[in-house]
């Protein structure tokens, strides 16, 4: 097809507003996927994604569509991940498009995360087509939501489509809008090849499969390509389109979307955002906007059973093949033994990796509380970064500590503004702005230390607003604060994995509550266990876990075999997800206690 009849678009939607359902409908209506083959929600095909109902990895689908003008068009849908942790990937998939459908649930309204992605799309000059979805619902108020979109985003909604992905209403209208409103790609087929990588995954048989949009020039099977950021060269042994299953083709031109395989060993070598060019006739410059995804949150991963350490390393190595943003190095903790310090894009990324390690690799892990990266200025004015509280230099060696701040935007029904402001205030938030939107909906803007956001901020926001508020954040900069390290001792031994960095003014309270929590979470042993919190050499809180009562033990020692067995069985059960620190068994929950102090 000529470039003038190609349309590249993506769908921007908040979770549950119906992106996958609409994508399915488009594939079905254009006959791309037959009804029989239509597995529910073709686009997200990772199990974990389906279970959590979120889109993590982006994918693409090419559709053939004969429009009402009688012409045949090629529509490429490029899917975007729906979560803030993956906003860089979102930005790359948007850059690969000329337009986007903005899907908003007509019974709800615009949410914070949607806004962030719409701004991204506007920044890259995409044509945005508003789609009011779920108009079949009795509670749908498309006019109110249209007013909201116009007011918040300043988007002209005269062409907005009222649709129901579920009932198949408005689907033809959406397809016609894509054809008539989204501009075609520029015809730059005669320029040197430049193709933008917007996704990649590792296949154990074929190596890395790269998804890309040809921006300039053309690419053929057998071409020797160069990746402009990594500088690596490969020969293309497989080239194709996504329909949405992979179909091989010989050549792809400017404006088209496709995939390639070239015996690339790890996704790290073909990163999202990198530019593909031809080795013998390279483009003068790479496409703009490449950035390496930087881990923001770190935690320790330790096998409960030390013998599983090599398995953990192998599992991480394997996951890394498919996840360039995953970052890890060996860590040797005095309390926990051998493990890894791992860096993640955000909390969701962290949870996904943890879950995969346990589920797909059968590992039993202890995960320590997440930490952000602190910037330390030493006495001789050197700046160092630490991602592990236990590595914080003692006060006599440091001049100051700075921590990352983020700008948080919350959209909430008006009635929850008070409680959400209180939450932000409790988390050392700096109030920036409050705006009333339509009918009792409000946006709140705060600046907050990232460390306060990566704890249970999101959960708190959801529970305080009964699920109605949504949020989005992005990094601002490092700011100095009077921060101190809080050490925890169990049975007289410092436990480095429980050390935490906190604001001086909060330290006493955090210490006291944390010690109380640990007392609750750590089971009783045969002996009394003191638990202490200290700042430097100063103990600021302490509690004792009393020993198990004598009479229980006496009976046990009395030789009652069945009772002993029962007790042992109980112990064995309780042992799951425990780490022995000295002579004390500490459960997983204790390592996360610091996240749930209020
Ligand atoms: P993520 O993949 O998590 O981003 O969610 P999504 O936006 O893809 O939402 P999905 O398509 O999974 O739809 C969420 C829920 O809304 C599902 O239960 C759908 O059946 C339902 N749904 C989607 N479209 C409509 C619609 O037009 N009307 C009604 N009544 N329900 C819909």
Coordinates of C-alpha atoms and ligand atoms in Angstrom, one line a residue:
X1 CA 0.0 0.0 0.0
X2 CA 1.1 3.6 -0.6
X3 CA 2.1 5.6 2.5
X4 CA -0.9 7.8 2.0
X5 CA -3.1 4.9 3.0
X6 CA -1.3 3.9 6.2
X7 CA -2.5 5.0 9.6
X8 CA -0.5 4.4 12.7
X9 CA -2.4 4.9 16.0
X10 CA -2.4 3.8 19.6
X11 CA -5.1 3.7 22.3
X12 CA -4.7 5.8 25.5
X13 CA -7.0 4.7 28.3
X14 CA -7.1 4.3 32.0
X15 CA -7.2 0.8 33.4
X16 CA -10.6 -0.7 33.0
X17 CA -12.0 1.9 30.6
X18 CA -12.1 -0.7 27.9
X19 CA -8.9 -0.5 25.8
X20 CA -8.5 -4.3 25.3
X21 CA -12.2 -4.8 24.6
X22 CA -12.1 -2.0 22.0
X23 CA -8.8 -3.4 20.4
X24 CA -10.5 -6.8 20.2
X25 CA -13.5 -5.2 18.4
X26 CA -11.3 -3.4 15.9
X27 CA -9.5 -6.7 15.1
X28 CA -12.8 -8.5 14.7
X29 CA -14.6 -5.8 12.7
X30 CA -11.7 -5.5 10.2
X31 CA -11.5 -9.3 9.9
X32 CA -8.0 -9.4 11.2
X33 CA -8.8 -12.1 13.7
X34 CA -11.7 -14.4 12.9
X35 CA -14.4 -14.7 15.5
X36 CA -13.4 -18.3 16.1
X37 CA -9.8 -17.4 16.9
X38 CA -10.8 -14.5 19.0
X39 CA -9.5 -15.4 22.3
X40 CA -10.6 -12.9 24.8
X41 CA -8.3 -9.9 24.7
X42 CA -5.8 -10.8 22.1
X43 CA -3.5 -7.9 22.7
X44 CA -2.3 -8.6 26.3
X45 CA -1.0 -12.0 26.1
X46 CA 1.1 -12.3 29.2
X47 CA -0.6 -14.4 31.9
X48 CA 0.4 -12.1 34.7
X49 CA -1.1 -9.2 32.8
X50 CA -4.4 -10.9 32.3
X51 CA -4.6 -11.8 36.0
X52 CA -3.9 -8.4 37.2
X53 CA -6.0 -6.9 34.4
X54 CA -3.3 -4.5 33.4
X55 CA -1.3 -4.0 30.2
X56 CA 2.4 -4.2 30.9
X57 CA 4.1 -5.0 27.6
X58 CA 3.1 -3.3 24.4
X59 CA 2.3 -5.1 21.2
X60 CA 1.1 -4.2 17.8
X61 CA -1.5 -5.3 15.2
X62 CA -1.9 -4.5 11.5
X63 CA -5.4 -4.4 10.1
X64 CA -6.7 -4.1 6.6
X65 CA -9.7 -1.9 6.3
X66 CA -11.8 -0.8 3.3
X67 CA -13.1 2.6 4.2
X68 CA -16.4 4.2 3.1
X69 CA -14.5 6.0 0.4
X70 CA -13.9 2.6 -1.2
X71 CA -10.1 2.7 -0.6
X72 CA -8.1 0.0 1.2
X73 CA -6.2 1.2 4.2
X74 CA -3.6 -0.4 6.5
X75 CA -4.2 0.5 10.1
X76 CA -1.5 -0.2 12.6
X77 CA -2.5 -0.3 16.2
X78 CA 0.4 0.0 18.6
X79 CA -0.6 -0.9 22.1
X80 CA 0.9 1.0 25.1
X81 CA 1.4 -0.2 28.6
X82 CA -1.0 1.3 31.0
X83 CA 1.2 2.0 34.0
X84 CA 3.3 4.9 35.1
X85 CA 6.3 2.6 35.8
X86 CA 6.6 2.1 32.1
X87 CA 6.0 5.7 30.9
X88 CA 9.2 5.7 28.8
X89 CA 7.9 2.7 26.8
X90 CA 4.6 4.5 26.5
X91 CA 6.4 7.6 25.1
X92 CA 8.3 5.4 22.5
X93 CA 5.1 3.7 21.3
X94 CA 3.4 7.1 21.0
X95 CA 6.2 8.5 18.9
X96 CA 5.8 5.6 16.5
X97 CA 2.2 6.8 15.8
X98 CA 0.6 9.8 14.1
X99 CA -2.7 9.5 16.1
X100 CA -4.3 8.1 19.2
X101 CA -7.7 7.1 20.4
X102 CA -8.4 8.6 23.9
X103 CA -10.8 6.1 25.4
X104 CA -12.7 7.3 28.4
X105 CA -15.3 5.4 30.3
X106 CA -18.4 7.5 29.9
X107 CA -19.7 6.5 33.3
X108 CA -16.5 7.6 35.0
X109 CA -14.4 10.4 33.5
X110 CA -10.8 11.3 32.9
X111 CA -8.2 9.8 35.3
X112 CA -4.8 11.0 36.3
X113 CA -2.9 8.3 34.4
X114 CA -4.8 9.0 31.2
X115 CA -3.9 12.7 31.5
X116 CA -0.2 11.9 31.7
X117 CA -0.4 9.9 28.5
X118 CA -2.5 12.4 26.7
X119 CA 0.0 15.1 27.5
X120 CA 2.7 12.8 26.1
X121 CA 0.8 12.4 22.9
X122 CA 0.1 16.1 22.5
X123 CA 3.8 16.8 23.1
X124 CA 4.5 14.6 20.1
X125 CA 1.8 16.2 18.0
X126 CA -0.4 13.2 17.7
X127 CA -4.0 13.7 16.5
X128 CA -6.2 12.7 19.3
X129 CA -9.7 11.2 18.8
X130 CA -11.8 11.1 21.9
X131 CA -13.9 8.0 22.3
X132 CA -16.6 7.9 25.0
X133 CA -16.8 4.2 25.8
X134 CA -19.4 2.2 27.7
X135 CA -22.4 4.3 26.5
X136 CA -24.5 1.2 27.0
X137 CA -24.2 1.5 30.7
X138 CA -27.2 3.1 32.4
X139 CA -24.9 5.4 34.4
X140 CA -23.1 6.7 31.2
X141 CA -23.0 10.5 31.0
X142 CA -21.1 11.1 27.7
X143 CA -22.0 14.9 27.7
X144 CA -20.5 15.4 31.2
X145 CA -17.4 13.5 30.3
X146 CA -17.0 15.4 27.0
X147 CA -17.2 18.6 29.0
X148 CA -14.5 17.2 31.3
X149 CA -12.2 16.3 28.4
X150 CA -12.6 19.7 26.9
X151 CA -12.1 21.5 30.2
X152 CA -9.1 19.5 31.5
X153 CA -7.3 18.8 28.3
X154 CA -8.6 21.6 26.2
X155 CA -9.3 19.1 23.4
X156 CA -11.9 19.8 20.8
X157 CA -14.5 17.1 21.2
X158 CA -16.8 18.0 18.3
X159 CA -15.6 14.8 16.6
X160 CA -15.8 12.6 19.7
X161 CA -17.2 9.1 19.1
X162 CA -19.8 7.7 21.4
X163 CA -19.2 3.9 21.6
X164 CA -19.6 0.7 23.4
X165 CA -16.8 -1.7 22.8
X166 CA -18.8 -4.4 24.5
X167 CA -21.9 -4.0 22.4
X168 CA -20.1 -3.1 19.2
X169 CA -21.6 0.4 19.0
X170 CA -19.6 3.1 17.2
X171 CA -16.9 0.8 16.0
X172 CA -17.3 1.7 12.3
X173 CA -17.3 5.4 13.3
X174 CA -14.0 4.9 15.1
X175 CA -12.4 3.2 12.1
X176 CA -13.6 6.0 9.8
X177 CA -12.3 8.6 12.2
X178 CA -8.8 7.0 12.2
X179 CA -8.8 7.0 8.4
X180 CA -10.0 10.6 8.1
X181 CA -8.4 12.4 11.1
X182 CA -5.1 10.6 11.7
X183 CA -2.5 11.9 9.2
X184 CA -0.6 9.4 7.0
X185 CA 3.1 8.9 7.7
X186 CA 5.6 11.1 5.7
X187 CA 6.9 9.5 2.6
X188 CA 10.7 9.3 3.3
X189 CA 11.3 5.9 1.7
X190 CA 14.3 7.3 -0.2
X191 CA 16.2 8.4 2.9
X192 CA 18.7 6.1 4.8
X193 CA 16.9 3.6 7.0
X194 CA 15.8 4.8 10.4
X195 CA 13.4 2.5 12.4
X196 CA 12.3 3.1 16.0
X197 CA 12.3 0.2 18.4
X198 CA 9.2 0.5 20.5
X199 CA 9.2 -3.0 22.1
X200 CA 11.2 -6.2 22.2
X201 CA 11.0 -9.5 23.8
X202 CA 13.3 -12.5 24.2
X203 CA 12.4 -15.8 22.5
X204 CA 14.5 -18.7 23.6
X205 CA 14.6 -20.2 20.0
X206 CA 15.0 -17.1 17.9
X207 CA 16.7 -14.6 20.2
X208 CA 15.3 -11.2 20.7
X209 CA 12.3 -10.2 18.5
X210 CA 12.3 -6.5 18.0
X211 CA 9.1 -4.5 17.2
X212 CA 9.7 -1.3 15.3
X213 CA 8.2 1.4 13.2
X214 CA 10.1 2.3 10.0
X215 CA 10.4 6.1 10.1
X216 CA 12.6 6.6 7.0
X217 CA 13.9 4.4 4.2
X218 CA 13.3 0.6 3.9
X219 CA 14.5 -2.6 5.3
X220 CA 14.8 -6.1 3.8
X221 CA 15.3 -9.6 5.1
X222 CA 19.0 -10.3 5.0
X223 CA 20.0 -6.7 5.5
X224 CA 22.9 -6.1 7.9
X225 CA 21.6 -3.6 10.5
X226 CA 23.2 -1.4 13.1
X227 CA 21.7 -0.3 16.3
X228 CA 22.7 3.3 16.7
X229 CA 22.8 3.5 20.5
X230 CA 24.5 0.2 21.3
X231 CA 26.5 0.2 18.1
X232 CA 26.0 -3.5 17.6
X233 CA 25.4 -5.1 14.1
X234 CA 23.3 -8.0 13.1
X235 CA 21.9 -9.7 10.0
X236 CA 18.1 -9.8 9.8
X237 CA 17.1 -13.5 9.5
X238 CA 13.4 -12.8 10.0
X239 CA 11.3 -9.9 9.0
X240 CA 7.5 -9.5 9.2
X241 CA 4.3 -7.8 10.2
X242 CA 2.1 -8.4 13.2
X243 CA -1.4 -9.3 12.2
X244 CA -1.4 -9.7 15.3
X245 CA 0.3 -13.0 14.8
X246 CA 3.7 -12.8 13.1
X247 CA 3.6 -13.1 9.3
X248 CA 6.9 -13.0 7.4
X249 CA 7.4 -10.4 4.6
X250 CA 10.5 -9.5 2.5
X251 CA 10.5 -5.8 2.9
X252 CA 9.1 -3.0 5.0
X253 CA 8.9 0.7 4.0
X254 CA 8.8 4.1 5.7
X255 CA 5.5 4.3 7.7
X256 CA 5.1 0.6 8.2
X257 CA 5.2 -1.3 11.5
X258 CA 6.8 -4.7 11.9
X259 CA 9.1 -7.1 13.7
X260 CA 12.5 -8.6 13.1
X261 CA 14.7 -11.3 14.4
X262 CA 18.5 -11.2 14.0
X263 CA 20.0 -13.6 16.6
X264 CA 20.2 -10.8 19.2
X265 CA 21.1 -12.3 22.5
X266 CA 19.3 -10.1 25.1
X267 CA 16.8 -7.2 24.9
X268 CA 19.5 -5.0 26.4
X269 CA 21.3 -5.1 23.0
X270 CA 18.2 -3.8 21.2
X271 CA 16.7 -1.3 23.6
X272 CA 13.4 0.4 23.4
X273 CA 14.0 3.8 21.9
X274 CA 17.1 2.8 19.9
X275 CA 17.3 3.4 16.2
X276 CA 17.8 0.7 13.6
X277 CA 19.8 1.7 10.5
X278 CA 21.7 -0.1 7.7
X279 CA 25.3 -1.0 8.5
X280 CA 26.6 -0.2 5.0
X281 CA 24.6 3.0 4.6
X282 CA 23.9 4.4 8.1
X283 CA 21.7 7.4 8.8
X284 CA 23.5 10.5 9.9
X285 CA 21.8 10.6 13.3
X286 CA 19.6 8.5 15.5
X287 CA 16.0 9.3 16.1
X288 CA 15.6 11.8 19.0
X289 CA 14.5 10.9 22.5
X290 CA 16.5 7.9 23.4
X291 CA 16.8 7.4 27.2
X292 CA 17.8 4.5 29.3
X293 CA 15.2 3.4 31.7
X294 CA 16.6 4.2 35.1
X295 CA 15.7 2.1 38.2
X296 CA 14.0 4.2 40.9
X297 CA 13.4 1.7 43.5
X298 CA 15.7 -0.9 45.0
X299 CA 15.3 -3.9 47.3
X300 CA 17.2 -6.9 48.5
X301 CA 16.1 -10.4 47.3
X302 CA 17.3 -13.3 49.5
X303 CA 16.4 -17.0 49.1
X304 CA 14.9 -18.3 52.4
X305 CA 17.1 -21.3 51.8
X306 CA 20.7 -20.4 51.1
X307 CA 21.0 -23.4 48.8
X308 CA 18.7 -21.6 46.3
X309 CA 21.2 -18.8 45.7
X310 CA 22.5 -20.2 42.4
X311 CA 19.0 -20.8 41.3
X312 CA 18.1 -17.2 42.1
X313 CA 21.1 -16.0 40.1
X314 CA 20.1 -18.1 37.1
X315 CA 16.5 -16.9 37.3
X316 CA 17.5 -13.3 37.4
X317 CA 19.9 -13.8 34.4
X318 CA 17.0 -15.3 32.5
X319 CA 14.5 -12.5 33.4
X320 CA 17.1 -10.0 32.4
X321 CA 17.2 -11.3 28.8
X322 CA 13.7 -10.0 28.5
X323 CA 13.8 -7.0 30.7
X324 CA 16.4 -4.4 30.0
X325 CA 15.2 -2.3 33.0
X326 CA 15.9 -5.0 35.5
X327 CA 19.1 -4.3 37.4
X328 CA 20.8 -6.5 40.0
X329 CA 24.1 -7.2 41.7
X330 CA 25.1 -9.6 44.4
X331 CA 24.7 -8.5 47.9
X332 CA 26.1 -10.0 51.0
X333 CA 24.1 -9.1 54.1
X334 CA 25.5 -9.9 57.5
X335 CA 22.1 -10.8 58.7
X336 CA 20.6 -12.4 55.5
X337 CA 23.6 -14.0 53.9
X338 CA 23.9 -14.0 50.1
X339 CA 21.3 -12.4 47.9
X340 CA 20.9 -9.7 45.3
X341 CA 20.3 -6.0 45.4
X342 CA 17.8 -5.3 42.6
X343 CA 16.7 -2.1 40.9
X344 CA 13.2 -1.5 39.4
X345 CA 11.4 1.2 37.5
X346 CA 8.8 1.4 40.2
X347 CA 6.8 -0.7 42.7
X348 CA 4.6 -2.4 40.1
X349 CA 7.8 -3.5 38.2
X350 CA 9.2 -4.8 41.5
X351 CA 6.1 -6.8 42.3
X352 CA 6.0 -8.3 38.8
X353 CA 9.6 -9.4 39.0
X354 CA 9.1 -10.9 42.4
X355 CA 6.0 -12.7 41.4
X356 CA 7.7 -14.1 38.3
X357 CA 10.7 -15.3 40.3
X358 CA 8.5 -17.1 42.7
X359 CA 5.9 -18.5 40.2
X360 CA 7.9 -19.3 37.2
X361 CA 11.2 -20.2 38.9
X362 CA 9.8 -21.8 42.0
X363 CA 11.9 -19.7 44.4
X364 CA 11.1 -19.0 48.0
X365 CA 12.3 -15.4 48.6
X366 CA 12.5 -12.9 51.3
X367 CA 12.2 -9.4 49.9
X368 CA 13.3 -6.4 51.9
X369 CA 11.5 -3.1 52.0
X370 CA 12.0 -0.9 48.9
X371 CA 14.4 2.0 49.1
X372 CA 15.0 4.9 46.8
X373 CA 18.4 6.1 45.8
X374 CA 19.9 8.7 48.1
X375 CA 22.6 11.2 47.2
X376 CA 25.2 11.7 49.8
X377 CA 27.7 14.6 50.0
X378 CA 30.8 13.4 51.9
X379 CA 32.9 15.7 54.0
X380 CA 35.4 16.1 51.1
X381 CA 32.5 17.2 48.9
X382 CA 32.3 14.0 46.9
X383 CA 28.8 13.0 45.8
X384 CA 27.9 9.3 46.1
X385 CA 24.7 7.5 45.5
X386 CA 23.4 4.7 47.7
X387 CA 20.5 2.4 47.1
X388 CA 20.7 0.5 50.3
X389 CA 20.0 2.2 53.7
X390 CA 22.6 0.0 55.5
X391 CA 25.3 1.5 53.2
X392 CA 24.7 5.1 54.5
X393 CA 28.0 6.5 55.7
X394 CA 28.0 7.4 59.4
X395 CA 27.2 11.0 60.3
X396 CA 30.8 11.9 60.9
X397 CA 31.7 11.0 57.3
X398 CA 28.9 12.9 55.5
X399 CA 27.9 16.4 55.1
X400 CA 24.4 16.1 53.8
X401 CA 21.8 13.6 52.3
X402 CA 19.5 14.5 49.4
X403 CA 16.5 12.4 48.4
X404 CA 14.5 12.3 45.1
X405 CA 11.3 14.3 44.9
X406 CA 8.3 13.7 42.7
X407 CA 5.4 15.7 41.5
X408 CA 2.2 13.9 42.2
X409 CA -1.1 14.6 40.5
X410 CA -4.2 13.2 42.0
X411 CA -7.7 13.3 40.5
X412 CA -10.4 12.7 43.0
X413 CA -14.1 13.3 43.8
X414 CA -14.3 16.5 45.8
X415 CA -15.5 14.7 49.0
X416 CA -12.1 13.0 49.5
X417 CA -10.0 16.1 49.1
X418 CA -9.6 16.6 52.8
X419 CA -8.5 13.1 53.6
X420 CA -6.1 13.0 50.7
X421 CA -4.6 16.3 51.6
X422 CA -4.0 14.9 55.1
X423 CA -2.3 11.9 53.6
X424 CA 0.0 14.1 51.5
X425 CA 0.8 16.3 54.5
X426 CA 1.6 13.2 56.6
X427 CA 4.0 12.1 53.9
X428 CA 6.0 15.4 54.0
X429 CA 4.1 16.7 50.9
X430 CA 4.4 20.3 49.7
X431 CA 1.0 21.6 48.5
X432 CA 1.3 23.1 45.0
X433 CA -2.1 23.4 43.4
X434 CA -5.8 22.4 43.6
X435 CA -8.3 22.8 40.7
X436 CA -11.9 22.1 40.5
X437 CA -13.0 20.2 37.4
X438 CA -16.5 19.4 36.4
X439 CA -19.2 18.3 38.9
X440 CA -17.3 17.8 42.1
X441 CA -14.1 16.4 40.7
X442 CA -10.8 17.9 41.7
X443 CA -7.1 17.7 40.9
X444 CA -4.5 18.0 43.6
X445 CA -0.9 18.6 42.9
X446 CA 1.8 18.0 45.5
X447 CA 5.6 17.6 45.6
X448 CA 6.5 14.6 47.7
X449 CA 9.7 12.7 48.6
X450 CA 9.7 9.6 46.4
X451 CA 10.5 7.5 49.5
X452 CA 7.1 8.5 50.9
X453 CA 5.4 7.5 47.7
X454 CA 6.9 4.1 47.3
X455 CA 5.7 3.0 50.6
X456 CA 1.9 2.3 50.8
X457 CA 0.9 5.7 49.4
X458 CA -1.0 4.3 46.5
X459 CA -2.9 1.9 48.7
X460 CA -3.7 4.6 51.2
X461 CA -4.9 6.9 48.5
X462 CA -7.2 4.2 47.2
X463 CA -8.6 3.2 50.5
X464 CA -9.1 6.8 51.7
X465 CA -11.0 7.6 48.5
X466 CA -12.8 4.2 48.4
X467 CA -11.1 3.5 45.1
X468 CA -12.2 6.7 43.3
X469 CA -9.0 8.7 43.2
X470 CA -6.3 8.1 40.7
X471 CA -2.7 9.4 40.7
X472 CA 0.3 9.9 38.5
X473 CA 3.8 11.0 39.4
X474 CA 7.1 12.0 37.8
X475 CA 10.5 12.7 39.0
X476 CA 11.5 16.3 39.9
X477 CA 15.0 16.5 41.4
X478 CA 17.1 15.7 44.5
X479 CA 16.6 17.8 47.6
X480 CA 18.5 17.9 50.8
X481 CA 16.7 16.9 54.0
X482 CA 17.8 16.1 57.6
X483 CA 17.6 12.4 57.2
X484 CA 18.8 9.8 59.6
X485 CA 19.4 6.0 59.5
X486 CA 17.3 3.9 61.8
X487 CA 18.9 0.6 62.8
X488 CA 17.0 -2.4 64.1
X489 CA 18.5 -5.0 66.4
X490 CA 16.9 -8.3 67.0
X491 CA 18.2 -10.3 70.0
X492 CA 21.1 -7.9 70.2
X493 CA 22.2 -8.3 66.6
X494 CA 21.8 -5.5 64.1
X495 CA 19.8 -6.6 61.1
X496 CA 21.1 -4.6 58.1
X497 CA 18.1 -5.7 55.9
X498 CA 15.8 -3.9 58.3
X499 CA 17.7 -0.6 58.4
X500 CA 15.7 2.3 57.0
X501 CA 16.3 6.0 56.2
X502 CA 13.8 8.4 57.6
X503 CA 13.3 12.1 58.3
X504 CA 14.8 13.2 61.6
X505 CA 11.4 14.6 62.9
X506 CA 9.7 11.3 62.2
X507 CA 12.5 9.0 63.4
X508 CA 11.3 8.5 67.0
X509 CA 7.8 7.7 65.9
X510 CA 8.9 5.4 63.1
X511 CA 11.2 3.6 65.5
X512 CA 8.6 3.1 68.1
X513 CA 5.9 1.9 65.8
X514 CA 8.3 -0.3 63.8
X515 CA 9.5 -2.0 67.0
X516 CA 5.9 -2.6 68.1
X517 CA 5.0 -4.1 64.7
X518 CA 8.0 -6.4 64.7
X519 CA 7.0 -7.6 68.1
X520 CA 3.6 -8.6 66.6
X521 CA 5.0 -10.1 63.5
X522 CA 7.9 -12.2 64.8
X523 CA 6.7 -15.4 66.4
X524 CA 7.6 -16.4 70.0
X525 CA 10.6 -18.5 70.4
X526 CA 11.8 -20.6 73.3
X527 CA 13.6 -17.6 74.6
X528 CA 12.9 -13.9 75.2
X529 CA 13.8 -11.7 72.2
X530 CA 14.6 -8.1 72.6
X531 CA 13.9 -5.8 69.7
X532 CA 15.5 -2.4 69.6
X533 CA 15.6 0.6 67.3
X534 CA 18.6 2.9 67.4
X535 CA 20.0 6.0 65.7
X536 CA 23.7 5.7 65.8
X537 CA 24.5 4.3 69.3
X538 CA 21.3 5.8 70.8
X539 CA 18.5 3.3 71.5
X540 CA 15.2 5.1 70.8
X541 CA 12.7 2.3 71.2
X542 CA 12.7 -1.2 72.5
X543 CA 10.3 -4.1 73.1
X544 CA 10.6 -7.8 74.2
X545 CA 8.9 -10.8 72.6
X546 CA 8.3 -13.0 75.6
X547 CA 9.4 -16.6 75.5
X548 CA 6.9 -19.3 74.8
X549 CA 5.1 -20.3 78.0
X550 CA 6.8 -23.0 80.0
X551 CA 3.8 -25.3 80.4
X552 CA 3.4 -25.7 76.6
X553 CA 7.0 -26.9 76.4
X554 CA 6.7 -29.1 79.5
X555 CA 3.9 -31.0 77.9
X556 CA 6.0 -31.3 74.7
X557 CA 9.0 -32.6 76.6
X558 CA 6.7 -35.0 78.4
X559 CA 6.9 -37.4 75.5
X560 CA 3.4 -37.0 74.1
X561 CA 4.4 -38.0 70.6
X562 CA 1.2 -36.9 68.7
X563 CA 1.3 -33.5 70.4
X564 CA 4.9 -33.0 69.6
X565 CA 4.2 -33.9 65.9
X566 CA 1.4 -31.5 65.8
X567 CA 3.6 -28.8 67.2
X568 CA 6.3 -29.6 64.8
X569 CA 3.9 -29.5 61.9
X570 CA 2.6 -26.2 63.0
X571 CA 6.2 -24.9 63.2
X572 CA 7.0 -26.2 59.8
X573 CA 4.0 -24.4 58.4
X574 CA 5.0 -21.2 60.1
X575 CA 8.5 -21.7 58.8
X576 CA 7.5 -21.0 55.3
X577 CA 8.8 -17.6 54.2
X578 CA 11.0 -17.3 57.3
X579 CA 14.6 -16.2 57.4
X580 CA 16.8 -17.3 60.3
X581 CA 18.7 -14.4 61.6
X582 CA 21.0 -15.7 64.3
X583 CA 18.7 -17.9 66.3
X584 CA 15.5 -16.0 65.5
X585 CA 13.1 -16.9 62.7
X586 CA 11.9 -13.7 61.0
X587 CA 8.9 -13.9 58.7
X588 CA 8.6 -12.0 55.3
X589 CA 6.0 -9.7 56.7
X590 CA 8.5 -8.3 59.2
X591 CA 10.7 -7.0 56.3
X592 CA 7.8 -5.0 54.9
X593 CA 6.6 -3.8 58.3
X594 CA 8.2 -0.4 57.7
X595 CA 5.8 0.1 54.8
X596 CA 2.7 -0.1 56.9
X597 CA 3.2 2.1 59.9
X598 CA 0.1 4.2 60.0
Ligands
LIG1 P1 -6.3 -2.6 31.0 O1 -5.9 -3.7 30.0 O2 -6.0 -3.0 32.4 O3 -5.7 -1.3 30.6 O4 -7.8 -2.5 30.9 P2 -8.7 -2.1 29.7 O5 -8.8 -0.7 29.5 O6 -8.1 -2.9 28.5 O7 -10.1 -2.6 30.0 P3 -10.9 -3.9 29.4 O8 -11.0 -3.8 28.0 O9 -10.3 -5.1 30.0 O10 -12.3 -3.6 30.0 C1 -12.5 -3.5 31.4 C2 -13.9 -4.0 31.8 O11 -14.9 -3.1 31.2 C3 -14.2 -5.3 31.3 O12 -15.0 -6.0 32.2 C4 -15.0 -5.1 30.0 O13 -15.9 -6.2 29.7 C5 -15.8 -3.8 30.4 N1 -16.1 -3.1 29.2 C6 -15.3 -2.7 28.2 N2 -16.0 -2.0 27.2 C7 -17.2 -1.9 27.7 C8 -18.4 -1.3 27.2 O14 -18.5 -0.6 26.1 N3 -19.5 -1.4 27.9 C9 -19.6 -2.0 29.1 N4 -20.7 -2.1 29.8 N5 -18.5 -2.6 29.6 C10 -17.3 -2.6 28.9

